[in-house]
Coordinates of C-alpha atoms and ligand atoms in Angstrom, one line a residue:
M20 CA 0.0 0.0 0.0
I21 CA 1.4 3.4 -1.0
Q22 CA 1.6 5.7 2.0
I23 CA 0.4 9.3 1.5
D24 CA 1.8 11.8 3.9
K25 CA -0.8 13.5 6.1
S26 CA 1.0 16.9 5.6
L27 CA 0.4 16.6 1.8
V28 CA -3.3 15.9 2.4
N29 CA -3.4 18.9 4.6
A30 CA -1.7 21.0 1.9
L31 CA -4.3 19.8 -0.6
K32 CA -7.1 20.7 1.9
E33 CA -5.9 24.3 1.9
S34 CA -5.4 24.5 -1.9
E35 CA -7.6 26.3 -4.4
S36 CA -5.3 25.8 -7.4
I37 CA -3.6 22.5 -8.2
V38 CA -1.5 22.0 -11.3
F39 CA -0.4 18.8 -13.0
F40 CA 2.8 19.2 -15.1
T41 CA 2.9 16.0 -17.1
G42 CA 5.3 14.1 -19.5
A43 CA 5.4 10.9 -21.5
G44 CA 5.5 8.7 -18.4
I45 CA 1.8 9.5 -17.6
S46 CA 0.8 7.9 -20.8
S47 CA 3.0 4.8 -20.6
E48 CA 0.4 2.9 -18.7
S49 CA -1.9 3.6 -21.7
G50 CA 0.7 1.8 -23.9
I51 CA 2.3 4.8 -25.4
P52 CA 6.1 4.5 -25.2
T53 CA 8.2 7.1 -23.5
F54 CA 11.2 8.8 -25.2
R55 CA 13.9 8.2 -22.6
G56 CA 14.5 5.6 -19.9
K57 CA 14.5 1.8 -20.1
D58 CA 11.7 1.4 -22.8
G59 CA 12.1 4.8 -24.4
I60 CA 11.6 4.9 -28.2
W61 CA 14.6 7.1 -28.5
N62 CA 16.9 4.3 -27.4
K63 CA 16.4 3.0 -30.9
L64 CA 15.6 6.2 -32.8
R65 CA 17.9 9.2 -32.3
P66 CA 15.9 12.4 -31.5
E67 CA 18.1 14.7 -33.5
E68 CA 17.4 12.6 -36.6
L69 CA 13.6 13.0 -36.3
A70 CA 12.4 15.8 -34.0
N71 CA 13.9 18.8 -35.7
F72 CA 13.0 20.9 -38.8
D73 CA 16.2 20.1 -40.7
A74 CA 15.5 16.4 -40.4
F75 CA 12.0 17.0 -41.8
I76 CA 13.3 18.9 -44.8
K77 CA 16.0 16.3 -45.5
N78 CA 13.7 13.3 -45.1
P79 CA 10.0 14.2 -44.7
I80 CA 8.9 10.7 -45.5
M81 CA 11.0 9.2 -42.6
V82 CA 9.7 11.8 -40.2
W83 CA 6.1 11.3 -41.3
E84 CA 6.4 7.5 -40.9
W85 CA 7.5 8.1 -37.3
Y86 CA 4.5 10.4 -36.6
N87 CA 2.0 8.2 -38.4
H88 CA 3.2 5.2 -36.4
R89 CA 2.8 7.1 -33.2
K90 CA -0.6 8.5 -34.3
K91 CA -1.9 4.9 -34.7
I92 CA -0.7 4.0 -31.2
V93 CA -2.3 7.2 -29.7
H94 CA -5.6 6.5 -31.5
E95 CA -5.7 3.0 -30.1
A96 CA -4.8 4.1 -26.6
Q97 CA -7.2 5.0 -23.8
P98 CA -6.7 7.4 -20.9
N99 CA -5.4 5.5 -17.8
A100 CA -6.1 5.8 -14.1
A101 CA -3.7 8.7 -13.8
H102 CA -5.4 10.9 -16.5
L103 CA -8.8 10.0 -15.1
T104 CA -7.8 10.9 -11.5
I105 CA -6.6 14.3 -12.6
S106 CA -9.9 14.9 -14.4
E107 CA -11.8 13.7 -11.3
M108 CA -9.9 16.2 -9.2
Q109 CA -12.0 18.9 -10.9
N110 CA -14.8 17.9 -8.6
Y111 CA -12.8 18.8 -5.5
F112 CA -10.7 21.9 -6.3
K113 CA -11.5 25.3 -7.6
D114 CA -8.8 25.2 -10.3
V115 CA -7.3 22.0 -11.7
I116 CA -4.9 22.9 -14.5
V117 CA -2.9 20.5 -16.7
I118 CA 0.4 21.6 -18.3
T119 CA 1.5 18.8 -20.6
Q120 CA 4.5 18.2 -22.7
N121 CA 2.5 15.4 -24.4
I122 CA 1.0 15.6 -27.8
D123 CA -1.4 12.6 -27.3
N124 CA -4.7 14.3 -26.3
L125 CA -5.2 11.8 -23.5
H126 CA -5.9 14.5 -20.8
R127 CA -8.6 15.9 -23.0
R128 CA -10.1 12.5 -23.7
A129 CA -10.0 11.9 -19.9
G130 CA -12.2 15.0 -19.4
S131 CA -9.7 17.6 -18.2
N132 CA -10.9 21.1 -19.1
A133 CA -8.0 23.4 -18.6
I134 CA -5.0 22.1 -20.6
Y135 CA -1.9 23.9 -21.8
E136 CA -0.1 21.8 -24.5
L137 CA 3.5 23.0 -24.5
H138 CA 4.8 20.8 -27.4
G139 CA 1.7 20.8 -29.7
N140 CA -0.7 18.1 -30.7
I141 CA -0.4 15.2 -33.0
E142 CA -3.9 15.6 -34.3
R143 CA -3.1 18.9 -36.0
N144 CA -0.9 19.7 -39.0
F145 CA 0.1 22.8 -40.8
C146 CA 1.8 24.0 -44.0
I147 CA 5.4 25.0 -43.5
D148 CA 5.0 27.9 -46.0
C149 CA 1.6 29.5 -45.6
K150 CA 1.0 28.1 -42.1
K151 CA -2.6 27.0 -43.0
F152 CA -3.9 24.3 -40.7
F153 CA -5.0 20.8 -41.8
N154 CA -6.8 19.0 -39.1
E155 CA -8.4 16.3 -41.3
E156 CA -6.9 12.9 -42.2
L157 CA -4.0 13.6 -44.6
D158 CA -3.6 11.7 -47.9
F159 CA -0.2 9.9 -48.1
S160 CA -1.0 8.0 -51.3
V161 CA 1.2 10.2 -53.5
G162 CA 4.0 10.9 -51.0
V163 CA 4.3 13.6 -48.4
P164 CA 1.1 15.7 -48.3
K165 CA 1.3 19.2 -49.7
C166 CA -0.7 22.3 -49.3
D167 CA -2.4 24.1 -52.2
C168 CA 0.5 26.6 -52.1
G169 CA 2.9 23.8 -52.7
G170 CA 4.4 23.8 -49.2
L171 CA 5.0 20.6 -47.2
I172 CA 2.5 19.8 -44.5
R173 CA 4.0 18.9 -41.1
P174 CA 2.6 17.8 -37.7
D175 CA 1.9 20.7 -35.3
V176 CA 4.4 19.6 -32.7
V177 CA 7.4 21.5 -31.3
W178 CA 10.7 20.2 -32.5
F179 CA 14.2 20.9 -31.0
G180 CA 15.2 24.5 -31.6
E181 CA 11.7 25.7 -32.1
Y182 CA 9.8 28.1 -29.9
L183 CA 6.9 26.8 -27.8
P184 CA 3.4 28.2 -28.7
E185 CA 3.4 31.5 -26.8
D186 CA -0.1 31.4 -25.5
Q187 CA 0.3 27.9 -24.2
F188 CA 3.6 28.7 -22.4
L189 CA 2.3 31.9 -20.9
G190 CA -0.9 30.2 -19.7
G191 CA 1.3 27.5 -18.2
E192 CA 3.5 30.0 -16.6
K193 CA 0.6 31.8 -15.0
A194 CA -0.8 28.5 -13.7
A195 CA 2.7 27.7 -12.2
I196 CA 2.9 31.1 -10.5
N197 CA -0.6 30.7 -9.0
A198 CA -0.3 27.0 -8.0
D199 CA -0.8 25.9 -4.4
V200 CA 0.2 22.3 -5.2
F201 CA 2.2 21.6 -8.3
F202 CA 2.4 17.9 -9.3
V203 CA 5.2 16.8 -11.7
V204 CA 4.2 13.5 -13.2
G205 CA 6.1 11.2 -15.5
T206 CA 8.8 13.4 -17.0
S207 CA 12.5 13.0 -17.1
A208 CA 12.7 16.7 -16.7
V209 CA 15.4 17.4 -19.2
V210 CA 13.7 19.4 -21.9
Y211 CA 13.6 23.2 -21.6
P212 CA 11.9 25.7 -21.4
A213 CA 9.1 23.4 -20.3
V214 CA 10.8 22.1 -17.2
G215 CA 11.6 25.7 -16.1
L216 CA 7.9 26.0 -15.1
V217 CA 8.5 23.6 -12.2
Y218 CA 11.1 26.0 -10.9
T219 CA 8.7 28.9 -11.5
A220 CA 6.1 27.1 -9.3
K221 CA 8.6 26.3 -6.6
Q222 CA 9.9 29.9 -6.5
S223 CA 6.3 31.2 -6.3
G224 CA 5.7 29.1 -3.2
A225 CA 3.9 26.0 -4.5
T226 CA 4.3 22.6 -2.8
V227 CA 6.0 20.5 -5.5
V228 CA 5.0 16.8 -5.6
E229 CA 7.0 14.5 -8.0
V230 CA 5.5 11.2 -9.3
N231 CA 8.0 9.1 -11.3
L232 CA 9.3 5.6 -11.6
E233 CA 12.8 6.9 -10.7
K234 CA 14.7 9.9 -9.4
T235 CA 15.1 13.0 -11.6
A236 CA 16.8 16.3 -11.5
L237 CA 13.6 17.6 -9.8
S238 CA 13.6 15.2 -6.9
S239 CA 15.9 17.4 -4.9
I240 CA 13.6 20.4 -5.1
S241 CA 10.4 18.5 -4.6
N242 CA 8.6 18.7 -1.3
Y243 CA 7.3 15.1 -1.8
S244 CA 8.5 12.4 -4.1
F245 CA 6.6 9.2 -4.9
F246 CA 8.5 6.6 -6.8
G247 CA 6.1 4.3 -8.7
K248 CA 3.4 4.2 -11.3
A249 CA 1.4 7.4 -11.8
G250 CA -1.7 5.2 -12.4
E251 CA -1.4 3.8 -8.9
I252 CA 0.0 6.8 -7.0
L253 CA -2.4 9.6 -8.2
P254 CA -5.6 7.5 -7.3
R255 CA -4.1 6.9 -3.8
I256 CA -3.6 10.6 -3.3
L257 CA -7.1 11.4 -4.3
E258 CA -8.4 8.5 -2.1
E259 CA -6.6 9.9 1.0
Y260 CA -7.8 13.4 0.2
R261 CA -11.4 12.2 -0.1
L262 CA -11.2 10.3 3.2
S263 CA -9.8 13.4 4.9
I264 CA -12.6 15.7 3.8
K265 CA -15.2 13.2 5.0
S266 CA -13.8 13.0 8.5
Ligands
BJW13 C1 6.8 7.1 -15.4 C2 6.0 6.0 -15.8 C3 4.9 5.7 -15.0 C4 7.7 6.1 -17.1 N1 4.6 6.5 -14.0 N2 6.5 7.9 -14.4 C5 21.2 22.9 -23.4 C6 20.7 23.2 -22.1 C7 19.4 23.5 -22.0 C8 18.5 23.6 -23.1 C9 19.0 23.3 -24.3 C10 20.3 22.9 -24.4 N3 20.6 22.7 -25.7 C11 19.4 22.8 -26.4 C12 18.5 23.2 -25.5 C13 17.1 23.5 -25.8 C14 16.2 22.2 -26.0 C15 16.5 21.3 -24.9 O1 15.8 21.4 -23.8 N4 17.4 20.3 -25.0 C16 17.7 19.4 -23.9 C17 17.2 18.0 -24.3 C18 19.2 19.5 -23.8 N5 14.9 22.7 -26.1 C19 14.3 23.1 -27.2 O2 14.9 23.1 -28.3 C20 12.9 23.7 -27.1 N6 12.8 24.9 -27.7 C21 13.5 26.0 -27.3 O3 14.4 25.9 -26.5 O4 13.2 27.1 -28.0 C22 14.1 28.3 -27.8 C23 15.0 28.3 -29.0 C24 14.5 28.6 -30.3 C25 15.4 28.8 -31.3 C26 16.7 28.5 -31.2 C27 17.2 28.2 -29.9 C28 16.3 28.1 -28.8 C29 11.9 22.8 -27.8 C30 11.8 21.4 -27.1 C31 10.9 20.5 -27.9 C32 10.8 19.1 -27.4 N7 10.1 18.3 -28.3 C33 9.8 17.0 -28.0 C34 9.1 16.3 -29.2 C35 7.7 16.8 -29.3 C36 7.0 16.2 -30.5 C37 6.9 14.7 -30.4 O5 6.3 14.1 -29.4 O6 7.3 14.0 -31.3 O7 8.9 16.9 -26.9 S1 11.3 16.1 -27.5 C38 10.4 15.1 -26.3 O8 10.9 15.3 -25.0 C39 9.0 15.5 -26.3 C40 8.6 15.5 -24.9 O9 7.5 16.3 -24.6 C41 9.9 16.0 -24.2 C42 10.0 15.6 -22.8 O10 10.1 14.2 -22.6 P1 9.3 13.6 -21.3 O11 7.9 13.9 -21.4 O12 10.0 14.1 -20.1 O13 9.5 12.1 -21.5 P2 10.7 11.1 -21.2 O14 10.6 9.9 -22.0 O15 12.0 11.8 -21.3 O16 10.6 10.7 -19.6 C43 9.5 9.9 -19.2 C44 9.6 9.8 -17.7 O17 8.5 9.1 -17.2 C45 10.8 9.0 -17.2 O18 11.4 9.8 -16.2 C46 10.2 7.8 -16.6 O19 10.9 7.3 -15.4 C47 8.8 8.2 -16.2 N8 7.8 7.1 -16.2 N9 6.5 5.4 -16.8 C48 5.4 7.5 -13.6 N10 4.0 4.7 -15.3
ZN14 ZN1 0.5 26.4 -47.8

């Protein structure tokens, strides 16, 4: 049985705004591989070969194959107990805000209403030249899909060396500043500027709670660290919180 500290439950009882900063690890129990770590997809595929604009220009077919493969996995996946618990938290707290590095839509499908997507969304695509959006199924029958203007269409995700969508980052930053409790779930915490939001939350006075299979660079600044599966730990935290408000 995972033990949940009473002091954390007390902090939650005094909280109006709780924030979940999530990474690939929250979706691993839904069958979506993580990037890094033991079963990370990037153990086999080098990120710099795929997740950057130059790689796309050099070999758009290879990059699209990777995204289409992942899209299929994402479509077949279902939100797990961790996503669902976060969504359920909306019944207990004034503000429950998700800041995610994931592009998989699982928080939305779980029912979370306030979501900032820092690294884009695999469901959307846009033309690299005129920036027009294409949200429908793309046709790959004659090679890499192109816009009417002739530009290549790419997935609307953030690659290395690209700026994060400003509205999403600023929304996430505001949430981090206002957070009472800031959960960091399933991220290796190596990709910036996203991870900087954890430090923003900490400096703004939030209680930081890390949930991960293993230690990360954020463990030392976290007020609480739970090492195990998000799909087991988050439901236990909600369960203890519920018990405490009954008594
Ligand atoms: C579980 C679990 C379970 C498993 N339960 N836990 C040097 C220093 C600092 C910064 C830089 C630097 N050199 C370059 C940079 C900048 C660069 C960066 O941060 N690089 C570092 C890697 C060194 N950042 C950027 O380039 C960003 N843009 C930028 O900085 O713009 C400014 C700029 C503009 C122009 C010029 C110069 C600067 C953009 C970053 C974009 C990241 N994009 C990706 C791909 C998105 C699209 C896609 O999905 O294909 O985003 S990379 C990839 O990493 C993806 C993720 O969102 C991101 C983070 O990964 P995450 O989520 O942490 O996953 P994992 O796999 O790493 O970790 C999983 C964790 O879960 C593990 O810890 C497990 O233990 C755990 N876990 N199962 C609980 N059941
Ligand atoms: Zn175009």
